[in-house]
Short mmCIF file of N, CA, C and O in Angstrom, two decimals:
data_model
loop_
_atom_site.label_atom_id
_atom_site.label_comp_id
_atom_site.label_asym_id
_atom_site.label_seq_id
_atom_site.Cartn_x
_atom_site.Cartn_y
_atom_site.Cartn_z
N MET E 1 58.82 6.82 -1.86
CA MET E 1 59.13 7.88 -2.82
C MET E 1 60.34 6.82 -3.69
O MET E 1 60.60 5.78 -3.13
N MET E 2 59.89 6.92 -4.79
CA MET E 2 60.59 6.02 -5.95
C MET E 2 62.03 6.21 -6.17
O MET E 2 62.68 7.49 -5.86
N THR E 3 62.90 5.27 -6.12
CA THR E 3 64.33 5.60 -5.99
C THR E 3 64.70 6.28 -7.77
O THR E 3 64.02 6.35 -8.62
N GLN E 4 65.48 6.94 -7.83
CA GLN E 4 66.25 7.93 -8.68
C GLN E 4 66.27 6.77 -10.08
O GLN E 4 66.82 5.74 -9.90
N PRO E 5 65.55 6.95 -11.31
CA PRO E 5 66.03 6.26 -12.42
C PRO E 5 67.53 6.15 -12.68
O PRO E 5 68.34 7.17 -12.22
N ILE E 6 67.92 5.01 -13.28
CA ILE E 6 69.48 4.86 -13.80
C ILE E 6 69.55 4.78 -15.13
O ILE E 6 68.88 4.05 -15.41
N PHE E 7 70.44 5.48 -15.78
CA PHE E 7 70.71 5.48 -17.30
C PHE E 7 71.83 4.60 -17.41
O PHE E 7 73.17 5.26 -17.13
N TYR E 8 72.17 3.49 -18.01
CA TYR E 8 73.25 2.52 -18.17
C TYR E 8 73.61 3.21 -19.38
O TYR E 8 72.38 2.81 -20.63
N HIS E 9 74.85 3.25 -19.95
CA HIS E 9 75.00 3.38 -21.20
C HIS E 9 76.60 3.10 -21.78
O HIS E 9 77.31 3.00 -20.44
N ALA E 10 76.92 3.22 -22.94
CA ALA E 10 78.57 3.08 -23.13
C ALA E 10 79.28 3.96 -24.26
O ALA E 10 80.15 3.87 -24.63
N GLY E 11 78.32 5.30 -24.02
CA GLY E 11 78.97 6.13 -24.70
C GLY E 11 78.77 5.83 -26.22
O GLY E 11 79.32 7.01 -26.81
N CYS E 12 77.98 5.12 -26.78
CA CYS E 12 77.71 5.08 -28.42
C CYS E 12 76.95 5.74 -28.72
O CYS E 12 76.10 6.39 -27.98
N SER E 13 76.92 6.29 -30.04
CA SER E 13 76.10 7.66 -30.95
C SER E 13 74.69 7.40 -30.18
O SER E 13 73.87 8.06 -29.67
N ILE E 14 73.94 6.08 -30.17
CA ILE E 14 72.49 5.40 -29.86
C ILE E 14 72.25 6.10 -28.04
O ILE E 14 71.42 7.10 -27.76
N CYS E 15 73.22 5.73 -27.67
CA CYS E 15 73.05 6.00 -26.23
C CYS E 15 73.55 7.47 -26.07
O CYS E 15 72.65 7.97 -25.38
N ILE E 16 74.16 8.54 -26.34
CA ILE E 16 74.39 9.77 -26.11
C ILE E 16 72.91 10.74 -26.56
O ILE E 16 72.63 11.38 -26.06
N GLU E 17 72.31 9.96 -27.60
CA GLU E 17 71.01 10.46 -27.90
C GLU E 17 70.03 10.43 -26.91
O GLU E 17 68.90 11.22 -26.53
N ALA E 18 70.17 8.73 -26.71
CA ALA E 18 68.79 8.86 -25.59
C ALA E 18 69.48 9.17 -24.20
O ALA E 18 68.12 9.79 -23.68
N GLU E 19 70.57 9.50 -24.20
CA GLU E 19 70.91 10.04 -23.02
C GLU E 19 70.12 11.82 -22.85
O GLU E 19 69.79 12.21 -21.84
N GLN E 20 70.50 12.14 -23.80
CA GLN E 20 69.97 13.88 -23.81
C GLN E 20 68.77 13.73 -23.82
O GLN E 20 68.10 14.91 -23.77
N HIS E 21 68.18 12.88 -24.24
CA HIS E 21 66.43 13.30 -24.50
C HIS E 21 65.96 12.62 -23.34
O HIS E 21 65.21 13.29 -22.62
N LEU E 22 66.04 11.54 -23.44
CA LEU E 22 65.01 10.51 -22.47
C LEU E 22 65.76 10.27 -20.84
O LEU E 22 65.15 11.01 -19.64
N ALA E 23 67.19 10.26 -20.91
CA ALA E 23 67.74 10.24 -19.63
C ALA E 23 67.76 11.47 -18.93
O ALA E 23 67.20 11.71 -17.28
N ASP E 24 68.12 12.63 -19.33
CA ASP E 24 67.79 13.74 -18.61
C ASP E 24 66.40 13.94 -18.29
O ASP E 24 66.08 14.74 -17.41
N ALA E 25 65.45 13.97 -18.86
CA ALA E 25 64.18 14.53 -18.93
C ALA E 25 63.65 13.25 -17.32
O ALA E 25 62.89 14.06 -17.18
N LEU E 26 64.25 12.07 -17.51
CA LEU E 26 63.85 11.51 -16.21
C LEU E 26 64.73 11.79 -15.39
O LEU E 26 64.31 10.93 -14.41
N GLY E 27 65.71 12.78 -15.28
CA GLY E 27 66.44 13.30 -14.02
C GLY E 27 66.81 11.71 -13.64
O GLY E 27 67.32 11.43 -12.13
N ALA E 28 67.57 11.38 -14.60
CA ALA E 28 68.21 9.55 -14.18
C ALA E 28 69.77 9.66 -13.69
O ALA E 28 70.39 10.91 -14.21
N GLU E 29 70.23 8.90 -12.85
CA GLU E 29 71.57 9.20 -12.92
C GLU E 29 72.25 8.34 -14.01
O GLU E 29 71.91 7.40 -14.64
N ILE E 30 73.29 8.97 -14.51
CA ILE E 30 74.10 8.63 -15.65
C ILE E 30 75.44 7.56 -15.71
O ILE E 30 76.10 8.43 -14.55
N VAL E 31 75.19 6.57 -16.32
CA VAL E 31 76.18 5.46 -15.58
C VAL E 31 76.88 4.75 -17.10
O VAL E 31 76.38 3.89 -17.70
N HIS E 32 78.29 5.34 -17.31
CA HIS E 32 78.85 5.00 -18.53
C HIS E 32 79.82 3.78 -17.91
O HIS E 32 80.64 3.73 -17.25
N LEU E 33 79.15 2.49 -18.42
CA LEU E 33 79.45 1.32 -18.01
C LEU E 33 80.81 1.02 -18.42
O LEU E 33 81.75 0.09 -18.35
N GLY E 34 81.50 1.81 -19.54
CA GLY E 34 83.05 1.86 -19.68
C GLY E 34 83.80 2.31 -19.13
O GLY E 34 84.84 2.06 -18.62
N ASP E 35 83.14 3.50 -18.46
CA ASP E 35 84.24 4.39 -17.41
C ASP E 35 84.19 3.57 -15.93
O ASP E 35 84.75 3.81 -14.91
N THR E 36 82.68 2.72 -15.81
CA THR E 36 82.65 2.33 -14.42
C THR E 36 82.37 0.93 -14.70
O THR E 36 81.31 0.47 -14.21
N PRO E 37 83.49 0.24 -14.94
CA PRO E 37 82.92 -1.49 -15.24
C PRO E 37 82.84 -2.07 -13.82
O PRO E 37 82.05 -3.07 -13.98
N GLU E 38 83.03 -1.44 -13.04
CA GLU E 38 82.59 -1.97 -11.28
C GLU E 38 81.05 -2.06 -11.44
O GLU E 38 80.50 -2.70 -10.34
N ARG E 39 80.21 -1.39 -12.41
CA ARG E 39 79.07 -1.09 -11.99
C ARG E 39 78.09 -2.26 -13.18
O ARG E 39 77.05 -2.32 -13.14
N ILE E 40 78.88 -3.02 -13.61
CA ILE E 40 78.26 -4.03 -14.81
C ILE E 40 77.67 -4.98 -14.41
O ILE E 40 76.56 -5.42 -14.74
N THR E 41 78.31 -5.60 -12.84
CA THR E 41 77.73 -6.82 -12.54
C THR E 41 76.09 -6.35 -11.84
O THR E 41 74.84 -7.05 -12.08
N GLU E 42 76.11 -5.25 -10.95
CA GLU E 42 74.77 -4.21 -10.77
C GLU E 42 73.95 -3.93 -11.96
O GLU E 42 72.68 -5.01 -11.60
N ALA E 43 74.45 -3.88 -12.96
CA ALA E 43 73.30 -3.75 -13.99
C ALA E 43 72.79 -4.83 -14.53
O ALA E 43 71.68 -5.21 -14.61
N GLU E 44 73.61 -6.04 -14.63
CA GLU E 44 73.20 -7.42 -15.03
C GLU E 44 72.52 -7.76 -14.48
O GLU E 44 71.12 -8.55 -14.61
N LEU E 45 72.53 -7.69 -12.75
CA LEU E 45 71.63 -8.10 -11.58
C LEU E 45 70.50 -7.67 -11.86
O LEU E 45 69.17 -8.37 -11.63
N ALA E 46 70.27 -6.48 -12.40
CA ALA E 46 69.16 -5.79 -12.39
C ALA E 46 68.09 -5.83 -13.89
O ALA E 46 67.04 -5.65 -13.75
N GLY E 47 69.01 -6.74 -14.76
CA GLY E 47 68.37 -7.43 -15.66
C GLY E 47 68.74 -6.66 -17.17
O GLY E 47 67.83 -6.97 -18.17
N VAL E 48 69.64 -5.38 -17.37
CA VAL E 48 70.14 -5.24 -18.18
C VAL E 48 71.06 -5.98 -19.05
O VAL E 48 72.08 -6.64 -18.58
N LYS E 49 70.44 -6.10 -20.29
CA LYS E 49 70.81 -7.00 -21.46
C LYS E 49 71.85 -6.50 -22.53
O LYS E 49 72.50 -6.84 -23.09
N SER E 50 71.57 -4.79 -22.82
CA SER E 50 71.95 -4.30 -23.32
C SER E 50 71.87 -2.74 -23.15
O SER E 50 71.15 -2.44 -22.42
N VAL E 51 72.92 -1.88 -23.74
CA VAL E 51 72.53 -0.34 -23.30
C VAL E 51 72.34 0.45 -24.83
O VAL E 51 72.93 -0.18 -26.04
N PRO E 52 71.56 1.25 -24.46
CA PRO E 52 71.43 1.92 -23.61
C PRO E 52 70.11 1.52 -22.93
O PRO E 52 69.17 0.89 -23.53
N ALA E 53 69.93 1.77 -21.69
CA ALA E 53 68.80 0.93 -21.01
C ALA E 53 68.29 1.80 -19.85
O ALA E 53 69.84 2.56 -19.20
N VAL E 54 67.46 1.61 -19.51
CA VAL E 54 66.77 2.57 -18.28
C VAL E 54 66.45 1.60 -17.24
O VAL E 54 65.64 0.90 -17.36
N LEU E 55 66.72 2.10 -16.05
CA LEU E 55 66.28 0.86 -14.67
C LEU E 55 65.44 2.08 -13.99
O LEU E 55 66.11 2.89 -13.47
N MET E 56 64.24 1.74 -13.98
CA MET E 56 63.04 2.55 -13.60
C MET E 56 62.08 1.92 -12.41
O MET E 56 61.63 0.71 -13.05
N GLY E 57 61.94 2.10 -11.21
CA GLY E 57 60.74 1.29 -10.47
C GLY E 57 61.12 -0.02 -10.64
O GLY E 57 60.21 -0.85 -10.39
N GLY E 58 62.36 -0.74 -10.93
CA GLY E 58 62.57 -2.23 -10.70
C GLY E 58 62.60 -2.56 -12.05
O GLY E 58 62.89 -4.00 -12.44
N ALA E 59 61.73 -1.72 -13.07
CA ALA E 59 61.87 -2.49 -14.51
C ALA E 59 62.44 -1.88 -15.33
O ALA E 59 63.10 -0.87 -14.72
N VAL E 60 63.61 -2.76 -16.04
CA VAL E 60 64.32 -2.33 -17.07
C VAL E 60 63.87 -1.88 -18.55
O VAL E 60 62.96 -2.91 -18.83
N PHE E 61 64.61 -0.77 -19.14
CA PHE E 61 63.66 -0.64 -20.60
C PHE E 61 65.06 -0.34 -21.50
O PHE E 61 65.74 0.57 -21.10
N HIS E 62 65.33 -1.27 -21.98
CA HIS E 62 66.12 -1.46 -23.13
C HIS E 62 65.86 -0.57 -24.30
O HIS E 62 64.66 -0.51 -25.10
N ILE E 63 66.60 0.51 -24.73
CA ILE E 63 66.07 1.50 -25.61
C ILE E 63 67.03 1.19 -27.13
O ILE E 63 68.42 1.47 -26.64
N ASN E 64 66.16 1.60 -28.31
CA ASN E 64 66.89 0.89 -29.42
C ASN E 64 68.01 -0.14 -29.04
O ASN E 64 67.82 -1.10 -28.34
N PHE E 65 69.32 -0.08 -29.79
CA PHE E 65 70.28 -1.20 -29.53
C PHE E 65 71.47 -0.52 -29.75
O PHE E 65 71.84 -0.11 -30.82
N GLY E 66 72.07 -0.16 -28.52
CA GLY E 66 73.52 0.29 -28.92
C GLY E 66 74.56 -0.86 -28.80
O GLY E 66 75.39 -0.68 -29.78
N ALA E 67 74.55 -1.69 -27.39
CA ALA E 67 75.58 -2.41 -27.80
C ALA E 67 75.05 -3.42 -26.70
O ALA E 67 74.41 -3.35 -25.75
N ALA E 68 75.32 -4.92 -27.00
CA ALA E 68 75.28 -6.14 -25.84
C ALA E 68 75.89 -5.76 -24.58
O ALA E 68 76.80 -5.36 -24.62
N MET E 69 75.40 -6.38 -23.34
CA MET E 69 76.08 -6.03 -22.26
C MET E 69 77.75 -7.37 -22.38
O MET E 69 78.44 -6.58 -22.13
N THR E 70 77.31 -8.03 -23.31
CA THR E 70 78.30 -9.35 -23.38
C THR E 70 79.79 -8.51 -23.98
O THR E 70 80.90 -8.91 -24.04
N ASP E 71 79.37 -7.27 -24.56
CA ASP E 71 80.34 -6.58 -25.63
C ASP E 71 81.52 -6.15 -24.48
O ASP E 71 82.60 -5.80 -24.72
N PHE E 72 81.08 -5.74 -23.55
CA PHE E 72 81.58 -5.45 -22.31
C PHE E 72 83.00 -6.50 -21.53
O PHE E 72 83.75 -6.21 -20.94
N LYS E 73 82.64 -7.47 -22.07
CA LYS E 73 83.52 -8.52 -21.41
C LYS E 73 84.50 -9.12 -21.98
O LYS E 73 84.90 -10.30 -21.78
N ALA E 74 84.76 -8.52 -23.03
CA ALA E 74 85.72 -9.35 -24.31
C ALA E 74 86.95 -9.24 -23.70
O ALA E 74 87.65 -8.75 -22.43
N MET S 1 60.18 25.89 -27.25
CA MET S 1 59.96 25.14 -26.43
C MET S 1 59.84 23.48 -27.12
O MET S 1 59.17 23.43 -28.38
N MET S 2 60.10 22.29 -26.25
CA MET S 2 60.24 21.33 -27.22
C MET S 2 58.96 20.74 -26.82
O MET S 2 57.82 20.98 -25.98
N THR S 3 58.62 19.93 -28.14
CA THR S 3 57.06 19.31 -28.33
C THR S 3 56.94 18.32 -26.91
O THR S 3 57.97 17.73 -26.84
N GLN S 4 55.68 18.02 -26.88
CA GLN S 4 55.55 16.80 -26.20
C GLN S 4 55.73 15.61 -26.58
O GLN S 4 55.57 15.44 -27.78
N PRO S 5 56.50 15.02 -25.92
CA PRO S 5 56.84 13.62 -26.22
C PRO S 5 55.80 12.84 -26.52
O PRO S 5 54.45 13.20 -25.83
N ILE S 6 55.56 11.72 -27.59
CA ILE S 6 54.56 11.13 -27.67
C ILE S 6 55.01 9.32 -27.66
O ILE S 6 56.40 9.05 -27.91
N PHE S 7 54.12 8.77 -26.57
CA PHE S 7 54.14 7.42 -26.46
C PHE S 7 53.37 6.50 -27.20
O PHE S 7 52.08 6.63 -27.03
N TYR S 8 54.20 5.96 -28.20
CA TYR S 8 53.22 5.05 -29.07
C TYR S 8 52.99 3.40 -28.87
O TYR S 8 54.18 2.97 -28.52
N HIS S 9 51.82 2.70 -28.68
CA HIS S 9 51.96 1.66 -27.45
C HIS S 9 50.91 1.10 -28.51
O HIS S 9 49.83 1.53 -29.42
N ALA S 10 50.52 -0.57 -27.91
CA ALA S 10 49.63 -1.34 -28.93
C ALA S 10 48.85 -2.11 -27.47
O ALA S 10 48.21 -3.22 -27.65
N GLY S 11 49.04 -1.98 -26.21
CA GLY S 11 48.27 -2.29 -25.22
C GLY S 11 49.13 -3.82 -24.82
O GLY S 11 48.58 -4.04 -23.77
N CYS S 12 50.06 -4.02 -25.36
CA CYS S 12 50.89 -5.38 -24.64
C CYS S 12 51.48 -5.14 -23.37
O CYS S 12 51.38 -3.84 -22.82
N SER S 13 51.53 -6.42 -22.71
CA SER S 13 52.45 -6.16 -21.22
C SER S 13 53.39 -5.19 -21.27
O SER S 13 53.63 -4.43 -20.42
N ILE S 14 54.19 -5.59 -22.40
CA ILE S 14 55.39 -4.46 -22.09
C ILE S 14 55.23 -3.22 -22.31
O ILE S 14 55.61 -2.10 -21.50
N CYS S 15 54.18 -3.06 -23.13
CA CYS S 15 53.72 -1.81 -23.65
C CYS S 15 52.95 -1.12 -22.49
O CYS S 15 53.28 0.34 -21.86
N ILE S 16 52.52 -1.61 -21.43
CA ILE S 16 51.63 -1.22 -20.14
C ILE S 16 52.69 -0.91 -19.09
O ILE S 16 52.82 0.42 -18.71
N GLU S 17 54.03 -1.48 -19.21
CA GLU S 17 54.81 -1.32 -18.23
C GLU S 17 55.51 -0.27 -18.30
O GLU S 17 55.83 0.85 -17.67
N ALA S 18 56.13 -0.15 -19.88
CA ALA S 18 56.47 1.11 -20.14
C ALA S 18 56.03 2.04 -20.12
O ALA S 18 56.78 3.61 -19.36
N GLU S 19 54.38 2.02 -20.16
CA GLU S 19 53.68 3.32 -20.59
C GLU S 19 53.63 3.91 -18.56
O GLU S 19 54.08 5.05 -18.63
N GLN S 20 53.50 2.85 -17.75
CA GLN S 20 53.22 3.42 -16.26
C GLN S 20 54.44 4.02 -15.81
O GLN S 20 54.66 4.58 -15.09
N HIS S 21 55.79 3.44 -16.32
CA HIS S 21 57.17 4.27 -15.64
C HIS S 21 57.57 5.48 -16.57
O HIS S 21 57.66 6.11 -16.25
N LEU S 22 57.77 4.96 -17.59
CA LEU S 22 58.21 5.90 -18.51
C LEU S 22 57.42 7.13 -18.95
O LEU S 22 57.80 8.03 -18.88
N ALA S 23 56.38 6.59 -19.82
CA ALA S 23 55.49 7.43 -20.30
C ALA S 23 54.96 8.59 -19.59
O ALA S 23 55.17 10.03 -19.93
N ASP S 24 54.50 8.08 -18.56
CA ASP S 24 53.81 8.88 -17.16
C ASP S 24 54.87 9.72 -16.90
O ASP S 24 54.89 10.74 -16.88
N ALA S 25 56.11 9.18 -16.40
CA ALA S 25 57.39 10.28 -16.08
C ALA S 25 57.88 11.34 -17.21
O ALA S 25 58.25 12.40 -16.74
N LEU S 26 57.65 11.04 -18.28
CA LEU S 26 57.96 12.27 -19.47
C LEU S 26 56.67 13.20 -19.84
O LEU S 26 57.11 13.58 -20.91
N GLY S 27 55.55 12.88 -19.27
CA GLY S 27 54.53 13.75 -19.48
C GLY S 27 53.83 13.46 -20.96
O GLY S 27 53.86 14.26 -21.46
N ALA S 28 54.36 12.33 -21.25
CA ALA S 28 54.10 11.87 -22.99
C ALA S 28 52.40 12.06 -23.41
O ALA S 28 51.64 11.58 -22.33
N GLU S 29 52.12 12.13 -24.32
CA GLU S 29 50.96 11.97 -25.02
C GLU S 29 50.90 10.55 -25.40
O GLU S 29 51.99 9.59 -25.97
N ILE S 30 50.05 9.64 -24.98
CA ILE S 30 49.54 8.39 -25.08
C ILE S 30 48.84 8.15 -26.08
O ILE S 30 47.78 8.75 -26.07
N VAL S 31 49.64 7.37 -27.36
CA VAL S 31 48.73 7.08 -28.30
C VAL S 31 48.82 5.15 -28.48
O VAL S 31 49.80 4.77 -28.36
N HIS S 32 47.58 5.17 -28.44
CA HIS S 32 47.21 3.10 -28.36
C HIS S 32 46.81 3.24 -30.00
O HIS S 32 45.91 3.48 -30.15
N LEU S 33 48.10 2.58 -31.02
CA LEU S 33 47.83 2.63 -31.89
C LEU S 33 46.60 1.04 -32.42
O LEU S 33 46.05 1.69 -33.51
N GLY S 34 46.21 0.51 -31.74
CA GLY S 34 45.43 -0.28 -31.91
C GLY S 34 43.64 0.06 -31.95
O GLY S 34 43.08 0.10 -33.00
N ASP S 35 44.05 1.65 -31.09
CA ASP S 35 42.45 2.09 -30.94
C ASP S 35 42.19 3.25 -31.93
O ASP S 35 41.19 3.66 -32.25
N THR S 36 43.57 3.76 -32.23
CA THR S 36 43.76 4.76 -33.22
C THR S 36 44.29 4.77 -34.18
O THR S 36 45.33 4.97 -34.58
N PRO S 37 44.21 3.83 -35.43
CA PRO S 37 44.86 3.25 -36.42
C PRO S 37 44.88 4.16 -37.29
O PRO S 37 46.10 4.34 -38.33
N GLU S 38 43.99 5.61 -37.32
CA GLU S 38 44.60 6.31 -38.52
C GLU S 38 45.88 7.07 -37.94
O GLU S 38 46.19 8.09 -38.51
N ARG S 39 46.46 6.76 -36.51
CA ARG S 39 47.94 7.34 -36.26
C ARG S 39 49.08 6.43 -36.70
O ARG S 39 50.25 6.93 -36.31
N ILE S 40 48.63 5.37 -37.29
CA ILE S 40 49.81 4.57 -37.69
C ILE S 40 50.88 5.14 -38.19
O ILE S 40 52.01 5.51 -38.65
N THR S 41 50.71 5.94 -39.68
CA THR S 41 50.91 6.58 -40.72
C THR S 41 51.86 7.54 -40.11
O THR S 41 53.05 7.59 -40.31
N GLU S 42 51.51 8.42 -39.28
CA GLU S 42 52.29 9.33 -38.44
C GLU S 42 53.33 8.65 -37.89
O GLU S 42 54.32 9.26 -38.03
N ALA S 43 52.91 7.45 -36.96
CA ALA S 43 54.23 7.06 -36.40
C ALA S 43 55.25 6.23 -37.53
O ALA S 43 56.43 6.83 -37.03
N GLU S 44 54.93 5.85 -38.09
CA GLU S 44 55.68 5.27 -39.34
C GLU S 44 56.64 6.65 -39.70
O GLU S 44 57.98 6.13 -40.03
N LEU S 45 55.95 7.61 -40.59
CA LEU S 45 56.73 8.33 -40.60
C LEU S 45 57.90 9.52 -39.70
O LEU S 45 58.66 9.63 -40.43
N ALA S 46 57.73 8.93 -38.50
CA ALA S 46 58.26 9.83 -37.54
C ALA S 46 59.78 8.49 -37.46
O ALA S 46 60.62 8.91 -36.43
N GLY S 47 59.72 7.38 -37.82
CA GLY S 47 60.62 6.43 -37.70
C GLY S 47 60.09 5.47 -36.59
O GLY S 47 61.29 4.38 -36.76
N VAL S 48 59.28 5.32 -36.26
CA VAL S 48 58.47 4.07 -35.10
C VAL S 48 58.44 2.77 -36.48
O VAL S 48 57.79 2.77 -36.79
N LYS S 49 59.52 1.94 -35.60
CA LYS S 49 59.42 0.71 -36.23
C LYS S 49 58.49 -0.46 -35.73
O LYS S 49 58.39 -1.62 -35.62
N SER S 50 58.60 -0.31 -34.38
CA SER S 50 58.14 -1.31 -33.55
C SER S 50 57.53 -0.33 -31.91
O SER S 50 57.95 0.84 -31.95
N VAL S 51 56.61 -1.03 -31.04
CA VAL S 51 56.44 -0.83 -30.02
C VAL S 51 56.30 -1.87 -28.92
O VAL S 51 56.56 -2.65 -29.40
N PRO S 52 56.47 -0.65 -27.82
CA PRO S 52 56.29 0.45 -27.52
C PRO S 52 57.71 1.54 -27.94
O PRO S 52 58.48 0.98 -27.97
N ALA S 53 57.37 2.60 -28.40
CA ALA S 53 58.02 3.29 -28.62
C ALA S 53 57.98 5.07 -28.24
O ALA S 53 56.82 5.55 -27.73
N VAL S 54 59.06 6.13 -28.01
CA VAL S 54 58.43 7.20 -27.48
C VAL S 54 59.06 8.45 -28.62
O VAL S 54 60.19 8.03 -28.95
N LEU S 55 58.69 9.17 -28.94
CA LEU S 55 58.88 10.13 -30.12
C LEU S 55 59.28 11.38 -28.87
O LEU S 55 58.66 11.88 -28.49
N MET S 56 60.31 11.89 -29.58
CA MET S 56 60.86 12.81 -28.44
C MET S 56 62.24 13.91 -29.40
O MET S 56 62.86 13.51 -29.77
N GLY S 57 61.64 15.33 -29.37
CA GLY S 57 62.65 15.79 -29.92
C GLY S 57 62.99 15.36 -31.55
O GLY S 57 64.26 15.86 -31.95
N GLY S 58 62.47 14.36 -31.99
CA GLY S 58 62.22 14.38 -33.40
C GLY S 58 62.98 13.42 -33.19
O GLY S 58 63.31 12.25 -34.50
N ALA S 59 63.67 12.74 -32.26
CA ALA S 59 64.14 11.12 -32.35
C ALA S 59 63.10 10.13 -31.68
O ALA S 59 62.17 10.28 -30.89
N VAL S 60 63.18 8.71 -32.28
CA VAL S 60 62.46 7.94 -31.60
C VAL S 60 63.41 6.85 -30.89
O VAL S 60 64.30 6.83 -31.38
N PHE S 61 62.55 6.73 -30.05
CA PHE S 61 63.43 5.43 -28.98
C PHE S 61 62.65 4.30 -28.75
O PHE S 61 61.42 4.22 -27.92
N HIS S 62 62.62 3.44 -29.66
CA HIS S 62 62.08 1.74 -29.30
C HIS S 62 62.27 1.57 -27.47
O HIS S 62 63.57 1.24 -27.57
N ILE S 63 61.62 0.95 -26.98
CA ILE S 63 61.86 0.29 -25.99
C ILE S 63 61.22 -1.02 -25.95
O ILE S 63 60.20 -1.53 -25.83
N ASN S 64 62.40 -1.85 -25.44
CA ASN S 64 62.19 -3.30 -25.34
C ASN S 64 61.61 -3.47 -26.58
O ASN S 64 62.09 -2.74 -27.79
N PHE S 65 60.96 -4.71 -26.77
CA PHE S 65 60.40 -5.13 -27.87
C PHE S 65 58.70 -5.59 -27.59
O PHE S 65 58.63 -6.46 -27.12
N GLY S 66 57.74 -4.66 -28.06
CA GLY S 66 56.48 -5.25 -27.92
C GLY S 66 55.49 -5.90 -29.13
O GLY S 66 55.30 -6.89 -29.21
N ALA S 67 55.57 -5.37 -30.24
CA ALA S 67 55.02 -5.59 -31.61
C ALA S 67 55.81 -4.83 -32.57
O ALA S 67 55.95 -3.55 -32.49
N ALA S 68 56.23 -5.58 -33.85
CA ALA S 68 56.55 -4.57 -34.62
C ALA S 68 55.15 -3.68 -35.36
O ALA S 68 53.93 -4.17 -35.71
N MET S 69 55.82 -2.99 -36.10
CA MET S 69 54.49 -1.73 -36.49
C MET S 69 53.82 -3.00 -37.65
O MET S 69 52.59 -2.64 -37.85
N THR S 70 54.33 -3.81 -38.52
CA THR S 70 53.96 -4.57 -39.71
C THR S 70 52.80 -5.64 -39.21
O THR S 70 51.73 -5.68 -39.48
N ASP S 71 52.89 -5.26 -37.56
CA ASP S 71 51.74 -6.70 -37.09
C ASP S 71 50.43 -5.78 -36.86
O ASP S 71 49.09 -6.22 -37.01
N PHE S 72 50.49 -4.36 -37.47
CA PHE S 72 49.17 -3.44 -37.40
C PHE S 72 48.53 -3.33 -38.53
O PHE S 72 47.40 -3.30 -38.84
N LYS S 73 49.00 -4.14 -39.60
CA LYS S 73 48.87 -4.05 -40.91
C LYS S 73 48.28 -5.01 -41.40
O LYS S 73 48.48 -5.43 -42.83
N ALA S 74 48.19 -6.24 -40.48
CA ALA S 74 47.81 -7.71 -41.20
C ALA S 74 46.33 -7.71 -42.15
O ALA S 74 45.82 -6.58 -41.79
#
């Protein structure tokens, strides 16, 4: 059974739009990296380079471009 | 009722991976712009700038980066 997709985002307008359309339709777990910074490392190890992004079946899909992961580490 | 999402792509490796994971999970119509060039204008009017991309609820989600739409017009 495939694991639940994870939607990583940072609450930006691009993120919210992607969340409301894609993440909800995919039944993804929603992870706001600004609210849960302890999950940034997990996202980076999975290959997430920018948000919003969907991790699904081991593959990362970066959606449009909201913010780079490096923006979280200022 | 929301219209069926449309997954525009061009058969590149990034496109295929996104198709197998995202497009199938979303139940999207699959449109290969290389095979159906008559749908390029439709995609551009919807706001598609690169493929793979998902058109959903009027919003366009560009996924990773496979090819720019301009590559179709050589």
